[in-house]
mmCIF file of C-alpha atoms in Angstrom:
data_model
loop_
_atom_site.group_PDB
_atom_site.id
_atom_site.type_symbol
_atom_site.label_atom_id
_atom_site.label_comp_id
_atom_site.label_asym_id
_atom_site.label_seq_id
_atom_site.Cartn_x
_atom_site.Cartn_y
_atom_site.Cartn_z
ATOM 1 C CA UNK L 1 -6.006 9.944 -2.786
ATOM 2 C CA UNK L 2 -8.161 8.614 -5.545
ATOM 3 C CA UNK L 3 -11.858 7.958 -6.051
ATOM 4 C CA UNK L 4 -13.021 4.354 -6.577
ATOM 5 C CA UNK L 5 -16.225 4.265 -8.501
ATOM 6 C CA UNK L 6 -17.990 2.537 -11.313
ATOM 7 C CA UNK L 7 -16.164 4.692 -13.868
ATOM 8 C CA UNK L 8 -12.860 2.938 -13.215
ATOM 9 C CA UNK L 9 -11.161 1.610 -16.379
ATOM 10 C CA UNK L 10 -11.494 -2.071 -17.133
ATOM 11 C CA UNK L 11 -7.729 -2.722 -16.993
ATOM 12 C CA UNK L 12 -7.562 -1.003 -13.654
ATOM 13 C CA UNK L 13 -10.377 -3.089 -12.109
ATOM 14 C CA UNK L 14 -9.594 -4.719 -8.772
ATOM 15 C CA UNK L 15 -8.005 -8.197 -8.923
ATOM 16 C CA UNK L 16 -8.425 -8.391 -5.115
ATOM 17 C CA UNK L 17 -11.158 -6.848 -2.981
ATOM 18 C CA UNK L 18 -11.832 -7.607 0.681
ATOM 19 C CA UNK L 19 -13.071 -5.945 3.865
ATOM 20 C CA UNK L 20 -10.091 -5.205 6.134
ATOM 21 C CA UNK L 21 -11.767 -6.697 9.222
ATOM 22 C CA UNK L 22 -12.661 -10.061 7.590
ATOM 23 C CA UNK L 23 -10.924 -13.043 9.074
ATOM 24 C CA UNK L 24 -7.416 -13.672 7.666
ATOM 25 C CA UNK L 25 -7.533 -10.545 5.438
ATOM 26 C CA UNK L 26 -3.824 -9.982 5.816
ATOM 27 C CA UNK L 27 -2.935 -13.505 4.697
ATOM 28 C CA UNK L 28 -5.327 -13.196 1.804
ATOM 29 C CA UNK L 29 -3.593 -10.051 0.694
ATOM 30 C CA UNK L 30 -0.286 -11.855 1.111
ATOM 31 C CA UNK L 31 -1.406 -14.782 -0.991
ATOM 32 C CA UNK L 32 -2.528 -12.468 -3.807
ATOM 33 C CA UNK L 33 0.655 -10.378 -3.735
ATOM 34 C CA UNK L 34 2.796 -13.520 -3.542
ATOM 35 C CA UNK L 35 1.281 -14.808 -6.802
ATOM 36 C CA UNK L 36 2.031 -11.420 -8.411
ATOM 37 C CA UNK L 37 5.594 -11.049 -7.030
ATOM 38 C CA UNK L 38 6.542 -14.581 -8.086
ATOM 39 C CA UNK L 39 6.134 -13.395 -11.700
ATOM 40 C CA UNK L 40 8.627 -10.607 -11.096
ATOM 41 C CA UNK L 41 12.260 -11.679 -11.910
ATOM 42 C CA UNK L 42 14.308 -11.947 -8.755
ATOM 43 C CA UNK L 43 16.844 -9.471 -10.087
ATOM 44 C CA UNK L 44 14.109 -6.819 -10.552
ATOM 45 C CA UNK L 45 13.637 -4.712 -7.443
ATOM 46 C CA UNK L 46 10.164 -4.217 -6.012
ATOM 47 C CA UNK L 47 9.662 -0.637 -4.888
ATOM 48 C CA UNK L 48 6.800 0.501 -2.683
ATOM 49 C CA UNK L 49 5.514 4.063 -2.876
ATOM 50 C CA UNK L 50 3.186 4.945 0.038
ATOM 51 C CA UNK L 51 1.413 8.197 -0.948
ATOM 52 C CA UNK L 52 -0.418 10.565 1.400
ATOM 53 C CA UNK L 53 0.025 13.007 4.214
ATOM 54 C CA UNK L 54 -0.278 12.905 8.015
ATOM 55 C CA UNK L 55 -1.950 16.307 7.924
ATOM 56 C CA UNK L 56 -5.252 14.676 6.881
ATOM 57 C CA UNK L 57 -6.624 11.669 8.806
ATOM 58 C CA UNK L 58 -8.200 10.003 5.701
ATOM 59 C CA UNK L 59 -5.139 10.631 3.524
ATOM 60 C CA UNK L 60 -2.687 9.213 6.079
ATOM 61 C CA UNK L 61 -3.176 5.577 5.077
ATOM 62 C CA UNK L 62 -0.152 5.446 2.838
ATOM 63 C CA UNK L 63 2.313 7.058 5.281
ATOM 64 C CA UNK L 64 0.958 4.842 8.116
ATOM 65 C CA UNK L 65 1.631 1.724 5.978
ATOM 66 C CA UNK L 66 5.184 2.998 5.217
ATOM 67 C CA UNK L 67 5.873 3.529 8.917
ATOM 68 C CA UNK L 68 4.420 0.103 9.814
ATOM 69 C CA UNK L 69 6.761 -1.523 7.312
ATOM 70 C CA UNK L 70 9.726 0.473 8.712
ATOM 71 C CA UNK L 71 8.941 -1.030 12.160
ATOM 72 C CA UNK L 72 9.842 -4.431 10.850
ATOM 73 C CA UNK L 73 13.459 -3.134 10.585
ATOM 74 C CA UNK L 74 13.970 -4.444 7.086
ATOM 75 C CA UNK L 75 17.107 -3.076 5.532
ATOM 76 C CA UNK L 76 16.415 -4.686 2.139
ATOM 77 C CA UNK L 77 12.939 -3.231 1.489
ATOM 78 C CA UNK L 78 12.725 -0.425 -1.086
ATOM 79 C CA UNK L 79 10.254 1.938 0.358
ATOM 80 C CA UNK L 80 9.228 5.575 -0.200
ATOM 81 C CA UNK L 81 6.716 7.351 2.010
ATOM 82 C CA UNK L 82 6.202 7.268 5.743
ATOM 83 C CA UNK L 83 4.879 9.513 8.604
ATOM 84 C CA UNK L 84 8.383 10.975 8.979
ATOM 85 C CA UNK L 85 9.052 11.366 5.211
ATOM 86 C CA UNK L 86 5.713 11.436 3.401
ATOM 87 C CA UNK L 87 5.261 11.330 -0.376
ATOM 88 C CA UNK L 88 2.520 13.722 -1.377
ATOM 89 C CA UNK L 89 1.402 16.141 -4.058
ATOM 90 C CA UNK L 90 4.292 18.538 -3.445
ATOM 91 C CA UNK L 91 7.067 15.971 -3.839
ATOM 92 C CA UNK L 92 5.618 13.153 -5.918
ATOM 93 C CA UNK L 93 7.290 14.169 -9.198
ATOM 94 C CA UNK L 94 10.630 14.515 -7.357
ATOM 95 C CA UNK L 95 10.150 11.050 -5.803
ATOM 96 C CA UNK L 96 9.382 9.449 -9.160
ATOM 97 C CA UNK L 97 12.554 10.963 -10.542
ATOM 98 C CA UNK L 98 14.569 9.649 -7.581
ATOM 99 C CA UNK L 99 13.141 6.176 -8.135
ATOM 100 C CA UNK L 100 14.078 6.231 -11.816
ATOM 101 C CA UNK L 101 17.578 7.478 -11.002
ATOM 102 C CA UNK L 102 18.157 5.045 -8.158
ATOM 103 C CA UNK L 103 16.561 1.776 -9.315
ATOM 104 C CA UNK L 104 16.982 0.102 -12.691
ATOM 105 C CA UNK L 105 13.634 -0.889 -14.179
ATOM 106 C CA UNK L 106 11.941 -1.484 -10.769
ATOM 107 C CA UNK L 107 8.563 -3.112 -10.309
ATOM 108 C CA UNK L 108 6.613 -0.367 -8.499
ATOM 109 C CA UNK L 109 3.697 -0.831 -6.140
ATOM 110 C CA UNK L 110 1.696 2.373 -5.503
ATOM 111 C CA UNK L 111 -0.268 2.573 -2.211
ATOM 112 C CA UNK L 112 -2.833 5.230 -1.351
ATOM 113 C CA UNK L 113 -6.072 5.957 0.406
ATOM 114 C CA UNK L 114 -9.259 5.937 -1.625
ATOM 115 C CA UNK L 115 -12.770 7.335 -1.514
ATOM 116 C CA UNK L 116 -15.692 5.191 -2.595
ATOM 117 C CA UNK L 117 -19.301 4.291 -2.085
ATOM 118 C CA UNK L 118 -20.866 3.931 1.343
ATOM 119 C CA UNK L 119 -20.994 0.149 1.227
ATOM 120 C CA UNK L 120 -17.330 -0.050 0.178
ATOM 121 C CA UNK L 121 -15.774 1.843 3.126
ATOM 122 C CA UNK L 122 -13.176 -0.378 4.802
ATOM 123 C CA UNK L 123 -12.420 -2.443 1.701
ATOM 124 C CA UNK L 124 -8.844 -3.064 0.531
ATOM 125 C CA UNK L 125 -8.231 -3.374 -3.170
ATOM 126 C CA UNK L 126 -5.307 -4.555 -5.329
ATOM 127 C CA UNK L 127 -5.506 -3.409 -8.919
ATOM 128 C CA UNK L 128 -3.428 -3.801 -12.098
ATOM 129 C CA UNK L 129 -1.894 -0.727 -13.631
ATOM 130 C CA UNK L 130 -0.793 2.605 -12.243
ATOM 131 C CA UNK L 131 -2.209 4.509 -9.295
ATOM 132 C CA UNK L 132 -3.690 7.923 -10.139
ATOM 133 C CA UNK L 133 -3.159 9.869 -6.918
ATOM 134 C CA UNK L 134 -5.155 13.043 -6.380
ATOM 135 C CA UNK L 135 -8.120 11.956 -8.462
ATOM 136 C CA UNK L 136 -10.382 11.892 -5.401
ATOM 137 C CA UNK L 137 -9.737 15.552 -4.712
ATOM 138 C CA UNK L 138 -9.618 16.706 -8.371
ATOM 139 C CA UNK L 139 -5.849 17.022 -8.504
ATOM 140 C CA UNK L 140 -3.764 16.299 -11.622
ATOM 141 C CA UNK L 141 -0.749 14.267 -10.408
ATOM 142 C CA UNK L 142 1.524 11.841 -12.269
ATOM 143 C CA UNK L 143 0.474 8.184 -12.243
ATOM 144 C CA UNK L 144 2.695 5.626 -10.561
ATOM 145 C CA UNK L 145 2.931 1.861 -10.193
ATOM 146 C CA UNK L 146 2.799 -1.405 -12.115
ATOM 147 C CA UNK L 147 0.073 -2.382 -9.645
ATOM 148 C CA UNK L 148 -1.504 -0.460 -6.794
ATOM 149 C CA UNK L 149 -3.098 -1.081 -3.432
ATOM 150 C CA UNK L 150 -5.815 1.182 -2.110
ATOM 151 C CA UNK L 151 -7.911 1.285 1.022
ATOM 152 C CA UNK L 152 -11.377 2.875 0.828
ATOM 153 C CA UNK L 153 -11.368 5.082 3.902
ATOM 154 C CA UNK L 154 -14.553 7.135 3.388
ATOM 155 C CA UNK L 155 -17.369 8.125 1.048
ATOM 156 C CA UNK L 156 -16.467 10.098 -2.085
ATOM 157 C CA UNK L 157 -18.360 12.346 -4.470
ATOM 158 C CA UNK L 158 -18.860 15.507 -2.404
ATOM 159 C CA UNK L 159 -16.789 17.830 -0.145
ATOM 160 C CA UNK L 160 -13.788 15.492 -0.434
ATOM 161 C CA UNK L 161 -11.345 17.581 1.685
ATOM 162 C CA UNK L 162 -13.892 17.783 4.522
ATOM 163 C CA UNK L 163 -14.606 14.079 4.286
ATOM 164 C CA UNK L 164 -10.865 13.255 4.492
ATOM 165 C CA UNK L 165 -10.414 15.484 7.544
ATOM 166 C CA UNK L 166 -13.318 13.724 9.261
ATOM 167 C CA UNK L 167 -12.326 10.154 8.597
ATOM 168 C CA UNK L 168 -11.999 7.900 11.648
ATOM 169 C CA UNK L 169 -8.368 7.399 12.622
ATOM 170 C CA UNK L 170 -9.062 3.934 14.026
ATOM 171 C CA UNK L 171 -10.303 2.738 10.623
ATOM 172 C CA UNK L 172 -7.248 4.090 8.789
ATOM 173 C CA UNK L 173 -4.823 2.638 11.352
ATOM 174 C CA UNK L 174 -6.462 -0.782 11.292
ATOM 175 C CA UNK L 175 -6.407 -0.873 7.490
ATOM 176 C CA UNK L 176 -2.763 0.212 7.468
ATOM 177 C CA UNK L 177 -1.778 -2.609 9.844
ATOM 178 C CA UNK L 178 -3.516 -5.228 7.741
ATOM 179 C CA UNK L 179 -2.019 -4.020 4.479
ATOM 180 C CA UNK L 180 1.508 -3.747 5.905
ATOM 181 C CA UNK L 181 1.236 -7.238 7.384
ATOM 182 C CA UNK L 182 0.066 -8.624 4.027
ATOM 183 C CA UNK L 183 2.961 -6.995 2.217
ATOM 184 C CA UNK L 184 5.449 -8.236 4.731
ATOM 185 C CA UNK L 185 4.264 -11.853 4.523
ATOM 186 C CA UNK L 186 4.297 -11.767 0.744
ATOM 187 C CA UNK L 187 7.910 -10.536 0.678
ATOM 188 C CA UNK L 188 8.909 -13.343 3.045
ATOM 189 C CA UNK L 189 7.084 -15.945 0.946
ATOM 190 C CA UNK L 190 8.829 -14.787 -2.272
ATOM 191 C CA UNK L 191 12.219 -14.633 -0.530
ATOM 192 C CA UNK L 192 12.527 -10.945 -1.059
ATOM 193 C CA UNK L 193 13.556 -10.416 2.580
ATOM 194 C CA UNK L 194 16.255 -12.013 4.657
ATOM 195 C CA UNK L 195 15.566 -12.481 8.374
ATOM 196 C CA UNK L 196 18.512 -12.795 10.741
ATOM 197 C CA UNK L 197 17.017 -15.212 13.202
ATOM 198 C CA UNK L 198 16.878 -18.953 13.910
ATOM 199 C CA UNK L 199 14.383 -21.176 12.084
ATOM 200 C CA UNK L 200 12.262 -21.569 15.278
ATOM 201 C CA UNK L 201 12.167 -17.810 15.813
ATOM 202 C CA UNK L 202 11.245 -17.275 12.200
ATOM 203 C CA UNK L 203 8.355 -19.751 12.472
ATOM 204 C CA UNK L 204 7.024 -18.077 15.634
ATOM 205 C CA UNK L 205 7.286 -14.640 14.057
ATOM 206 C CA UNK L 206 5.442 -15.798 10.915
ATOM 207 C CA UNK L 207 2.697 -17.432 12.941
ATOM 208 C CA UNK L 208 2.141 -14.200 14.858
ATOM 209 C CA UNK L 209 1.762 -12.328 11.597
ATOM 210 C CA UNK L 210 -0.890 -14.738 10.394
ATOM 211 C CA UNK L 211 -3.059 -14.178 13.457
#
């Protein structure tokens, strides 16, 4: 969980910013990620780290995205963090070590919930540079990611733990679905995934994702 405010560093400023319920938000996310992932050498693994906990509604965005991606049954996606196996403050350092030990020079995408201003709630952002989890609740945790994706789930600046506990689950679930769909489409478009299905089935599946 981080706080998104005007104090954000210039090199960490959003390169993508869109309300989750805008038309074709998922495909817009996919287009932006596709442009980024095409710059990553094909031999370099892309690793997703979905940070958060299911013990707090507002902070469950990351694990929900991880679980959504798992539902696609993709054996070749490199993913850490889900509802069943969350990555949070207690095991983040251990997870970072595991990634370093398991993957050679991976391109890491950090994903987390975010607190922001009232008129920004519901916005999905993609930013350059590492994610700084815990900043929204005044925690010092290691940074992670070459880029990061955040969803602004509620208002920050005061009583952050209470705000997270009282975040609407429907908002968080809808944002998670949009982000997961965008990631999935981008991995297909950059040929990072292999689907075992006929061309016709693949086309139908892709069209459903774009809806």
